[in-house]
PDB file of C-alpha atoms and ligand atoms in Angstrom:
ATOM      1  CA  UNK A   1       0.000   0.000   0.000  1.00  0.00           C
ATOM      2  CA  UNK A   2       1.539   3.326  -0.597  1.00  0.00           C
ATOM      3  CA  UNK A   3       2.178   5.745   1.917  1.00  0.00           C
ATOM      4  CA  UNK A   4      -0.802   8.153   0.289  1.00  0.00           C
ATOM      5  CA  UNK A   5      -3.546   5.516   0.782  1.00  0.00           C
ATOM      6  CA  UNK A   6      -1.771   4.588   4.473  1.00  0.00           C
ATOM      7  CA  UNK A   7      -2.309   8.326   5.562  1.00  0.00           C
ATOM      8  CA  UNK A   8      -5.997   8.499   4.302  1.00  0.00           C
ATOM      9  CA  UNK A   9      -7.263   5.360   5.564  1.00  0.00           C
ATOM     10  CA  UNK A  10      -5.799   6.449   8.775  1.00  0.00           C
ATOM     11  CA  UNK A  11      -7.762   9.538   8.079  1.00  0.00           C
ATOM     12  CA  UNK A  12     -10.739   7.808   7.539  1.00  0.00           C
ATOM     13  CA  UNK A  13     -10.441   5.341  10.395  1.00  0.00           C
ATOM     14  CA  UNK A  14      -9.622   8.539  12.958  1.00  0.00           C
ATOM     15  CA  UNK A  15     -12.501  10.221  11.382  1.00  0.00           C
ATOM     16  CA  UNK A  16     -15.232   7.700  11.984  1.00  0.00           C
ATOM     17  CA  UNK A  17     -13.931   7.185  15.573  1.00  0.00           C
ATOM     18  CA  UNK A  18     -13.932  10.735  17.342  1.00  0.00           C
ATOM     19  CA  UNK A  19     -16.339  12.340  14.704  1.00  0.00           C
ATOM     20  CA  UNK A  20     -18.908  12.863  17.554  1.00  0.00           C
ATOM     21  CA  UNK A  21     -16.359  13.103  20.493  1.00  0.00           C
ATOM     22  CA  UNK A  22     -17.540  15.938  22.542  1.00  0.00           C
ATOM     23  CA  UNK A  23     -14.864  16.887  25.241  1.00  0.00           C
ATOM     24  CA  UNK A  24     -12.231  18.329  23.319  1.00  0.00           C
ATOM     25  CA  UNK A  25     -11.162  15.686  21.590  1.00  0.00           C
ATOM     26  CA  UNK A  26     -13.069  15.737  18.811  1.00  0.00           C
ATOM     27  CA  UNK A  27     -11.773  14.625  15.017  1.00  0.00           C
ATOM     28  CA  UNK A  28     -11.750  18.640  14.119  1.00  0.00           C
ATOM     29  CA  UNK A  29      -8.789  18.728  16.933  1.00  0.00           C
ATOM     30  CA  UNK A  30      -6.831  15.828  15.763  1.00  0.00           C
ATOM     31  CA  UNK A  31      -7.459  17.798  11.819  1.00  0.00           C
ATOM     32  CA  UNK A  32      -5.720  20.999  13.534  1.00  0.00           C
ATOM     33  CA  UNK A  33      -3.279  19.205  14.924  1.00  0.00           C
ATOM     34  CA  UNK A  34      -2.530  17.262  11.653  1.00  0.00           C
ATOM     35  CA  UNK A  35      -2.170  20.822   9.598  1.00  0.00           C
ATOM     36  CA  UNK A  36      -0.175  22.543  12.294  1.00  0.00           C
ATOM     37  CA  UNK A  37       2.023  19.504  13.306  1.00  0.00           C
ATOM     38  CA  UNK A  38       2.658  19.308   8.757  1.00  0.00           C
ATOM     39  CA  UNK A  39       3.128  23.115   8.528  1.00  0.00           C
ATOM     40  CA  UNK A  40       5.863  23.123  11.240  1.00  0.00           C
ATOM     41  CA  UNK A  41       7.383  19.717   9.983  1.00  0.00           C
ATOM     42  CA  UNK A  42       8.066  21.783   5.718  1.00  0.00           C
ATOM     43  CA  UNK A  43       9.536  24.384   8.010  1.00  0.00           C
ATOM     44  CA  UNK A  44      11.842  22.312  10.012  1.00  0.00           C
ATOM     45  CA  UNK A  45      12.725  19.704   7.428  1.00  0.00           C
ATOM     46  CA  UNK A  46      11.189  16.906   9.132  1.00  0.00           C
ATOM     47  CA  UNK A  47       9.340  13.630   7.632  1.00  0.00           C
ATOM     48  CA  UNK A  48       6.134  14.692   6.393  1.00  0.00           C
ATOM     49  CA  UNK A  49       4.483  11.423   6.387  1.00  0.00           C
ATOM     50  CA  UNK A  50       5.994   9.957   9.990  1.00  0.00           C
ATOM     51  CA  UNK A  51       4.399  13.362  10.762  1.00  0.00           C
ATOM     52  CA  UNK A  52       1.257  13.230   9.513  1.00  0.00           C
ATOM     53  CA  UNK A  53       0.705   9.944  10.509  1.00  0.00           C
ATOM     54  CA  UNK A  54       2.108  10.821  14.458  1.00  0.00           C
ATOM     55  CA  UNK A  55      -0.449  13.411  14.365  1.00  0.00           C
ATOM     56  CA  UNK A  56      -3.549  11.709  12.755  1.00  0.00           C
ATOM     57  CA  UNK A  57      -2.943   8.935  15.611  1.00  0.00           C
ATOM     58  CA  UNK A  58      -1.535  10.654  18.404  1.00  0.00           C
ATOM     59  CA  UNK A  59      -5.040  11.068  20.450  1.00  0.00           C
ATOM     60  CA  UNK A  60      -5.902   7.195  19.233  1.00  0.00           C
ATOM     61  CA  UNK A  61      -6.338   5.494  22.842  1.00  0.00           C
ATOM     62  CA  UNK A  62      -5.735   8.593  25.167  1.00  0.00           C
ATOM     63  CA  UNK A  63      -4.762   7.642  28.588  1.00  0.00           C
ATOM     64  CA  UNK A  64      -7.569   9.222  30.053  1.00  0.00           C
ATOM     65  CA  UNK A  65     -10.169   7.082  28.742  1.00  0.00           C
ATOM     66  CA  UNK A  66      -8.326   3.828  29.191  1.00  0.00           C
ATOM     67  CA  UNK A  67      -7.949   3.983  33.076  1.00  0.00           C
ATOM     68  CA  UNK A  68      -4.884   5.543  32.947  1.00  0.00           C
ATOM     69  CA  UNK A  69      -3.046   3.188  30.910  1.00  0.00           C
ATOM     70  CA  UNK A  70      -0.495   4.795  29.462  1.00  0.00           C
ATOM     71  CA  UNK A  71       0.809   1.636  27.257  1.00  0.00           C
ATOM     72  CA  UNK A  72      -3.148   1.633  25.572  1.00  0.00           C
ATOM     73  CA  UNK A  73      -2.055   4.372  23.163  1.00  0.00           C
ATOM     74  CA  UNK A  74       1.072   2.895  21.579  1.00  0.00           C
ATOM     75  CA  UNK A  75      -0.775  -0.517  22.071  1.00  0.00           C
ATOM     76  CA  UNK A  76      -3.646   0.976  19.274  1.00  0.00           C
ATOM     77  CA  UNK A  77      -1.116   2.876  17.494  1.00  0.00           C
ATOM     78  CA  UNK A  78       0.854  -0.117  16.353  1.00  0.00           C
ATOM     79  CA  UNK A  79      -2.477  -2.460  16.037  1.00  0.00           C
ATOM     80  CA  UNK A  80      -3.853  -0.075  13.305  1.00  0.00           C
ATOM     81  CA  UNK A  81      -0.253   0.142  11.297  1.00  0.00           C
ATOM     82  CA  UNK A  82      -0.095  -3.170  10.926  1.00  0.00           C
ATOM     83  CA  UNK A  83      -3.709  -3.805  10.338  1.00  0.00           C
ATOM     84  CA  UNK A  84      -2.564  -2.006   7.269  1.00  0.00           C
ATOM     85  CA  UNK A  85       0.306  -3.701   6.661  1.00  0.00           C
ATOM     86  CA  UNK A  86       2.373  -0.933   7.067  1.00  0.00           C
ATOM     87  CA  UNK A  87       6.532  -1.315   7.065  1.00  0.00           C
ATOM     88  CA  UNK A  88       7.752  -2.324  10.174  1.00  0.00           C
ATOM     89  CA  UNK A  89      10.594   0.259  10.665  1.00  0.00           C
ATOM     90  CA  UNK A  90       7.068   3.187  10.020  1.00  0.00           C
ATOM     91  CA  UNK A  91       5.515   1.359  12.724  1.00  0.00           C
ATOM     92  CA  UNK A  92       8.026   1.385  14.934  1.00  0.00           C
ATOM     93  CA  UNK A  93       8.932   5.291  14.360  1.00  0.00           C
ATOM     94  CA  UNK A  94       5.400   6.324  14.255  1.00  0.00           C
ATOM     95  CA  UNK A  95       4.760   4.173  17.653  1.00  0.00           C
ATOM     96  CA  UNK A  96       7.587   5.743  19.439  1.00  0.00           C
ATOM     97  CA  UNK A  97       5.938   9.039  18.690  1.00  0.00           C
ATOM     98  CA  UNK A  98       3.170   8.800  19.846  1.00  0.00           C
ATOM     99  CA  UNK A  99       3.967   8.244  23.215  1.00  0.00           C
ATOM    100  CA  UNK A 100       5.748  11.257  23.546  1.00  0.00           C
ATOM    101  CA  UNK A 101       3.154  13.680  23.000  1.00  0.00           C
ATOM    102  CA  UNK A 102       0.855  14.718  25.181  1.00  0.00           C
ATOM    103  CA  UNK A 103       1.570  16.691  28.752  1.00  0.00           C
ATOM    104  CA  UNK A 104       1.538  14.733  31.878  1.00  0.00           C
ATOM    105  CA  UNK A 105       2.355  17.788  34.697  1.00  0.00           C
ATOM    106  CA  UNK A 106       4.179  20.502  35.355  1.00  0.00           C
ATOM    107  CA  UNK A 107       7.184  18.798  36.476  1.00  0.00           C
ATOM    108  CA  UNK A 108       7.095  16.119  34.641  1.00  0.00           C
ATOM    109  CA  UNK A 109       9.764  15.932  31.439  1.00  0.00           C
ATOM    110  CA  UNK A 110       8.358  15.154  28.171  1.00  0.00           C
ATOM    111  CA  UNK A 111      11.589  15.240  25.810  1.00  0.00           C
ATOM    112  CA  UNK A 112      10.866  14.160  22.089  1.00  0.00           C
ATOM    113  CA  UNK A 113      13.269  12.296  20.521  1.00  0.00           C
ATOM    114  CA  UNK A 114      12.458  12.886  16.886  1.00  0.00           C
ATOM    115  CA  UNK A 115      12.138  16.008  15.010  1.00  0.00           C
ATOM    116  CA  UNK A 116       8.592  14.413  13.746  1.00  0.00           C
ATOM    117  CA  UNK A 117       7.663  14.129  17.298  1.00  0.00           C
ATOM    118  CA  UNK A 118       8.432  17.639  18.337  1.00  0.00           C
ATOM    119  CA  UNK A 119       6.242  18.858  15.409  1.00  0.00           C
ATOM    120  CA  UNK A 120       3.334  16.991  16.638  1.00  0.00           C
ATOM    121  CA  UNK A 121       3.847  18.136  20.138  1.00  0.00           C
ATOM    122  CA  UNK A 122       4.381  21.167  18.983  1.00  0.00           C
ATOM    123  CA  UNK A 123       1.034  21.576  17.181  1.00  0.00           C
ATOM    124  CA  UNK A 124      -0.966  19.090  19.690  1.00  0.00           C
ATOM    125  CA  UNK A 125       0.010  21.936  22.446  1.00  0.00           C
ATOM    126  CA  UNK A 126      -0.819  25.129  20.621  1.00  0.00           C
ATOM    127  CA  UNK A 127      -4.012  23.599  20.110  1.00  0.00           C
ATOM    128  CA  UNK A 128      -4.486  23.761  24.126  1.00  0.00           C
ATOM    129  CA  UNK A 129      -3.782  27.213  24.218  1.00  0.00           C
ATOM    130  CA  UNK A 130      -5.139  30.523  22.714  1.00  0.00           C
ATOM    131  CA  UNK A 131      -9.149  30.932  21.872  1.00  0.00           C
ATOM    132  CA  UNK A 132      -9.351  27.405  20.777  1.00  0.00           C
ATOM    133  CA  UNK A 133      -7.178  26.309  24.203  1.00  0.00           C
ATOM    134  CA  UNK A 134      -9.555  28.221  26.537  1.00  0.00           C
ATOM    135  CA  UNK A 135     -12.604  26.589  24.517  1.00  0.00           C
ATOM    136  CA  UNK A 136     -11.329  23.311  24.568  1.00  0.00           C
ATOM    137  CA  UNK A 137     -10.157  23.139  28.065  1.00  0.00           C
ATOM    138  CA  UNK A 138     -13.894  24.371  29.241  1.00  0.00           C
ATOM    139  CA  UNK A 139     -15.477  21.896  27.121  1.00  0.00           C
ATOM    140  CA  UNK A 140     -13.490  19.214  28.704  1.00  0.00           C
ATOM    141  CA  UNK A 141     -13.990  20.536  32.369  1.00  0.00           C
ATOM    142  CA  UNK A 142     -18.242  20.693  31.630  1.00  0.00           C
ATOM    143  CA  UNK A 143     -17.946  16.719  30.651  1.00  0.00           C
ATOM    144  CA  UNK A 144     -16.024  16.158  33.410  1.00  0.00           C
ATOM    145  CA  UNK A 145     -18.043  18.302  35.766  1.00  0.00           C
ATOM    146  CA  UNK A 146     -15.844  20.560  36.627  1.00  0.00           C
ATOM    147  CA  UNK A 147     -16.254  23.697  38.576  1.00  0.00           C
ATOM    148  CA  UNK A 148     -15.405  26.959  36.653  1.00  0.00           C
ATOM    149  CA  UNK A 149     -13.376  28.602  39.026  1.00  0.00           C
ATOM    150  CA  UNK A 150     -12.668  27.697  42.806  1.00  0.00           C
ATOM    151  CA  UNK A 151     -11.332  31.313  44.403  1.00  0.00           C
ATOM    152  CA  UNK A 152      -9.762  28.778  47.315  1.00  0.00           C
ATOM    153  CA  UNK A 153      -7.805  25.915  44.765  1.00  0.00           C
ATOM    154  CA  UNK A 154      -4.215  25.993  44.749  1.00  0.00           C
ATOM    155  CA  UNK A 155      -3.007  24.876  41.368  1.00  0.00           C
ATOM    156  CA  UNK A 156      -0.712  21.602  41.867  1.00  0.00           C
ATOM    157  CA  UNK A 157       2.863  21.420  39.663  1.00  0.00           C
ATOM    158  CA  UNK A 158       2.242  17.809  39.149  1.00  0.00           C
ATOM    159  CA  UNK A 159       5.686  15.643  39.369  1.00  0.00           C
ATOM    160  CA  UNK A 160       3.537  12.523  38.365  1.00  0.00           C
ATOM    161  CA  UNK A 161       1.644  11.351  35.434  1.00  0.00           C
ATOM    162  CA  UNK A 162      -0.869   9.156  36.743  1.00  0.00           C
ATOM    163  CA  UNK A 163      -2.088  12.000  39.673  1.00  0.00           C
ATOM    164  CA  UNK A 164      -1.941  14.579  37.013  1.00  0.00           C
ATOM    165  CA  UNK A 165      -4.528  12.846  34.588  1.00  0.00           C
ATOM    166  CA  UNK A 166      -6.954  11.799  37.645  1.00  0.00           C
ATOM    167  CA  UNK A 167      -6.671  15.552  38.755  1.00  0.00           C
ATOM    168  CA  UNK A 168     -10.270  17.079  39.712  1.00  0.00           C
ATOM    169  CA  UNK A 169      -9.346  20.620  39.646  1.00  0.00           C
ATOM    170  CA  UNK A 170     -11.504  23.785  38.330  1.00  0.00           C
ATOM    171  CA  UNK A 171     -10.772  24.269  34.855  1.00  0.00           C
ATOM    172  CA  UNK A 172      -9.055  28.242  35.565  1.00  0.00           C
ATOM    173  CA  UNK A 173      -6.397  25.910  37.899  1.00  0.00           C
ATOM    174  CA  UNK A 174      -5.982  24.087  34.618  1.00  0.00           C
ATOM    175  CA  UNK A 175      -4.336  27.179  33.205  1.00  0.00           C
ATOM    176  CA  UNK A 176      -1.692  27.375  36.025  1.00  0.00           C
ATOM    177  CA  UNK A 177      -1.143  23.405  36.112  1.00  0.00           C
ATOM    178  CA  UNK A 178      -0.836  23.333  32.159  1.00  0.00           C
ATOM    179  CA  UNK A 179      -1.858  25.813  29.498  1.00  0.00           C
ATOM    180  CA  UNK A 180       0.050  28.902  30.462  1.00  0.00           C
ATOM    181  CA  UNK A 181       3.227  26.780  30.864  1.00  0.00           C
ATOM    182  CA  UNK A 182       3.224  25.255  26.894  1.00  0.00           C
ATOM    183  CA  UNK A 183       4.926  28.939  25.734  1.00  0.00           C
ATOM    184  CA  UNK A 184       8.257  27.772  27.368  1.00  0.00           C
ATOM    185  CA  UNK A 185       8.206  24.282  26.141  1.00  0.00           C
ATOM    186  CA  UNK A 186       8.013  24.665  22.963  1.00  0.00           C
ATOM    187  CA  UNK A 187      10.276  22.336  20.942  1.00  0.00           C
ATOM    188  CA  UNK A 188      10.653  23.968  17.230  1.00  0.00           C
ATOM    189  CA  UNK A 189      11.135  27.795  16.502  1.00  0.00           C
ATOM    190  CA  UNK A 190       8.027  28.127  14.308  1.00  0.00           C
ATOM    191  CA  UNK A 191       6.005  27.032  16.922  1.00  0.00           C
ATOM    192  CA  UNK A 192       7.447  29.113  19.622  1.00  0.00           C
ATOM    193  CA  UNK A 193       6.589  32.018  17.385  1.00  0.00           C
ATOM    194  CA  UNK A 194       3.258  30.616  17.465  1.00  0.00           C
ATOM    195  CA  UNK A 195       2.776  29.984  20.460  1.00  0.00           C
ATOM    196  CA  UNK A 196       3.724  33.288  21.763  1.00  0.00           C
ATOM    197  CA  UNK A 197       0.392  35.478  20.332  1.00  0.00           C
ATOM    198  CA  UNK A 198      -1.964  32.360  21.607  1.00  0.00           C
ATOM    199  CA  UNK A 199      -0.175  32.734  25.043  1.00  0.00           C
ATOM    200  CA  UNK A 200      -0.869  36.559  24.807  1.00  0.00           C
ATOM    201  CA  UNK A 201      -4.517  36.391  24.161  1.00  0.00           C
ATOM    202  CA  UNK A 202      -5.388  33.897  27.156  1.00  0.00           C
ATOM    203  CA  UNK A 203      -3.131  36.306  29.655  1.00  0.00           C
ATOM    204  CA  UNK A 204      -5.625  39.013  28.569  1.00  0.00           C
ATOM    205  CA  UNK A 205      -8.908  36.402  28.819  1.00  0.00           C
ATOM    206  CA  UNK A 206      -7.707  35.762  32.550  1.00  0.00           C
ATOM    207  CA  UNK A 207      -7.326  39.380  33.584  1.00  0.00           C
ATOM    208  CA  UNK A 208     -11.048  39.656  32.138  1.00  0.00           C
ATOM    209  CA  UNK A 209     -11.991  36.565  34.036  1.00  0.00           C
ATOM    210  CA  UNK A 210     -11.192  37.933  37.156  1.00  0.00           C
ATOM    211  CA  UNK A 211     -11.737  40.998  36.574  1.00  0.00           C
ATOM    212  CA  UNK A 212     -15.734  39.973  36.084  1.00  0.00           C
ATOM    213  CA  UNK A 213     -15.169  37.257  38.906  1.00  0.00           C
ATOM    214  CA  UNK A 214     -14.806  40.441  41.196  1.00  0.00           C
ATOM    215  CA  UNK A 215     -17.991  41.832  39.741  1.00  0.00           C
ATOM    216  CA  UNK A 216     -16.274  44.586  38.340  1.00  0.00           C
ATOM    217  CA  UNK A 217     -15.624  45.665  33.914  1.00  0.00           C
TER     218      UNK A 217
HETATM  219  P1  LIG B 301      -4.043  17.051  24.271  1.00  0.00           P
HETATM  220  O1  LIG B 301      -5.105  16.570  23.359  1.00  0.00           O
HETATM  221  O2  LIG B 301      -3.545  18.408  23.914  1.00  0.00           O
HETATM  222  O3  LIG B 301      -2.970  16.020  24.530  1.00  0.00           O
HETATM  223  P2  LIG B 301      -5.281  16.488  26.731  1.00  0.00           P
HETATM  224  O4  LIG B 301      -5.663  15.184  26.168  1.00  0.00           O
HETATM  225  O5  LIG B 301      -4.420  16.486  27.952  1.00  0.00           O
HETATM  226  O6  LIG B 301      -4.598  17.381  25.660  1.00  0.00           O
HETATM  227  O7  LIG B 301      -6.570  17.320  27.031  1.00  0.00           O
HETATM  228  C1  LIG B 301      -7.509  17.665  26.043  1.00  0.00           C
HETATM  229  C2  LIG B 301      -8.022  19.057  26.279  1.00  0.00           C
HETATM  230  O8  LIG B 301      -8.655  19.123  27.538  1.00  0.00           O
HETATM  231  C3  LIG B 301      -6.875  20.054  26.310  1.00  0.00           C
HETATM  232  O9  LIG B 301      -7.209  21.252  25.717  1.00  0.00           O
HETATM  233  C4  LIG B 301      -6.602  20.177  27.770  1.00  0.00           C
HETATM  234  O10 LIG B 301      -5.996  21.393  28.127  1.00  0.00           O
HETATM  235  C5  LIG B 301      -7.964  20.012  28.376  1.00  0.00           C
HETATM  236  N1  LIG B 301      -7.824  19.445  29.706  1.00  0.00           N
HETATM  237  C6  LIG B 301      -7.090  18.390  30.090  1.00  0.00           C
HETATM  238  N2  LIG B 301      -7.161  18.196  31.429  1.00  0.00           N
HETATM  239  C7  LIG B 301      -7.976  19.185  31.884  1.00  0.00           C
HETATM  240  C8  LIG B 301      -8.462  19.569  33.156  1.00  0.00           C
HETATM  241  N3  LIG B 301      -8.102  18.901  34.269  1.00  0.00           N
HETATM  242  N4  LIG B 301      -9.274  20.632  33.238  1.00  0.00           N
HETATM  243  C9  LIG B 301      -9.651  21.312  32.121  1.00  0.00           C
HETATM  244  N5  LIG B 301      -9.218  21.005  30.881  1.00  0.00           N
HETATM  245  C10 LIG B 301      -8.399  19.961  30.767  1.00  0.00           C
HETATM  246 NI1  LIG B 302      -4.274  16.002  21.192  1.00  0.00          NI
END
């Protein structure tokens, strides 16, 4: 199978599963993430397809909705490859990146070791932040029942995965435990640059936030 028919049954497959996904995860994210993550791989010189791929699968079996089992997601990535009959050494690469994507705490390292990878990170994270960030992060708080704001919750700087994804928090803590701290950990320079003006706009939508918390503007 060529690598063009790989990428859109992938497509297809991704599609049909989170098409109706309504906490943030939906297929529209993954499609953002896809067209970021390829945009920053032309302008770093990375493997467009390994890329493409990473970031068409990279939400596949999320953690979160596999009780925390952090092996589920390479565990789907590598079943659907090879369900495809891709070639081994893609599988492997494509598997490996996967699992280095998403954010797991504050103090909790999440190195890439590809250039493909860091794309995909890259684009997966400025997709948490900015308008789209602060949307997504509410919708995912409402299905989780989440409590807007808590004037009394101290954000935590998790230092481990697993009590990081099971953390209950109001979703404005969320910004302090994760969104405002994707600027600095950025991996490639056109997503830095990125990153910067999304960073920017949800500084000013917390000032607001308060600001009308405090029944004042
Ligand atoms: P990603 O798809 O970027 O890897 P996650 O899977 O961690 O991100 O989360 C999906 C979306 O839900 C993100 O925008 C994220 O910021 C948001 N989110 C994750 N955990 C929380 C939380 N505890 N409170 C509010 N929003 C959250
Ligand atoms: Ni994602």
């Amino acid at each position: 199978m060529s690598l063009t028919k790989l990428i859109e049954n992938t497509e297809n497959h991704i599609k049909a599963l989170f098409e109706n996904e309504g906490t943030g995860h939906d297929w529209w994210h993954i499609d953002r993430v896809r067209n970021v993550a390829v945009k920053l791989a032309e302008m770093e010189g990375a493997d467009l397809e390994i890329t493409e791929l990473g970031a068409l699968l990279h939400d596949i079996a999320d953690h979160k909705f596999h009780d925390n089992d952090f092996s589920a997601l390479p565990r789907a990535t590598r079943a659907w490859l090879i369900s495809q009959e891709a070639p081994l050494d893609l599988v492997d690469r494509v598997e490996k990146l996967v699992t280095e994507i998403s954010f797991k705490g504050a103090k909790v390292a999440t190195d890439t070791t590809s250039i493909e990878a860091a794309c995909v990170q890259d684009a997966d994270r400025l997709d948490a932040i900015g308008a789209i960030g602060i949307a997504r992060a509410f919708a995912y708080g409402g299905a989780n029942k989440r409590l807007l704001h808590h004037p009394d919750f101290k954000p935590t700087m998790h230092d481990d995965p697993k009590a990081y994804a099971s953390d209950k928090g109001p979703t404005i803590a969320h910004f302090y435990e994760k969104l405002l701290l994707l600027k600095d950990r950025m991996q490639t320079n056109s997503g830095k640059a990125l990153a910067a003006e999304r960073h920017l706009f949800m500084e000013t939508y917390l000032k607001q936030f308060f600001k009308e918390w405090e029944g004042q503007g």
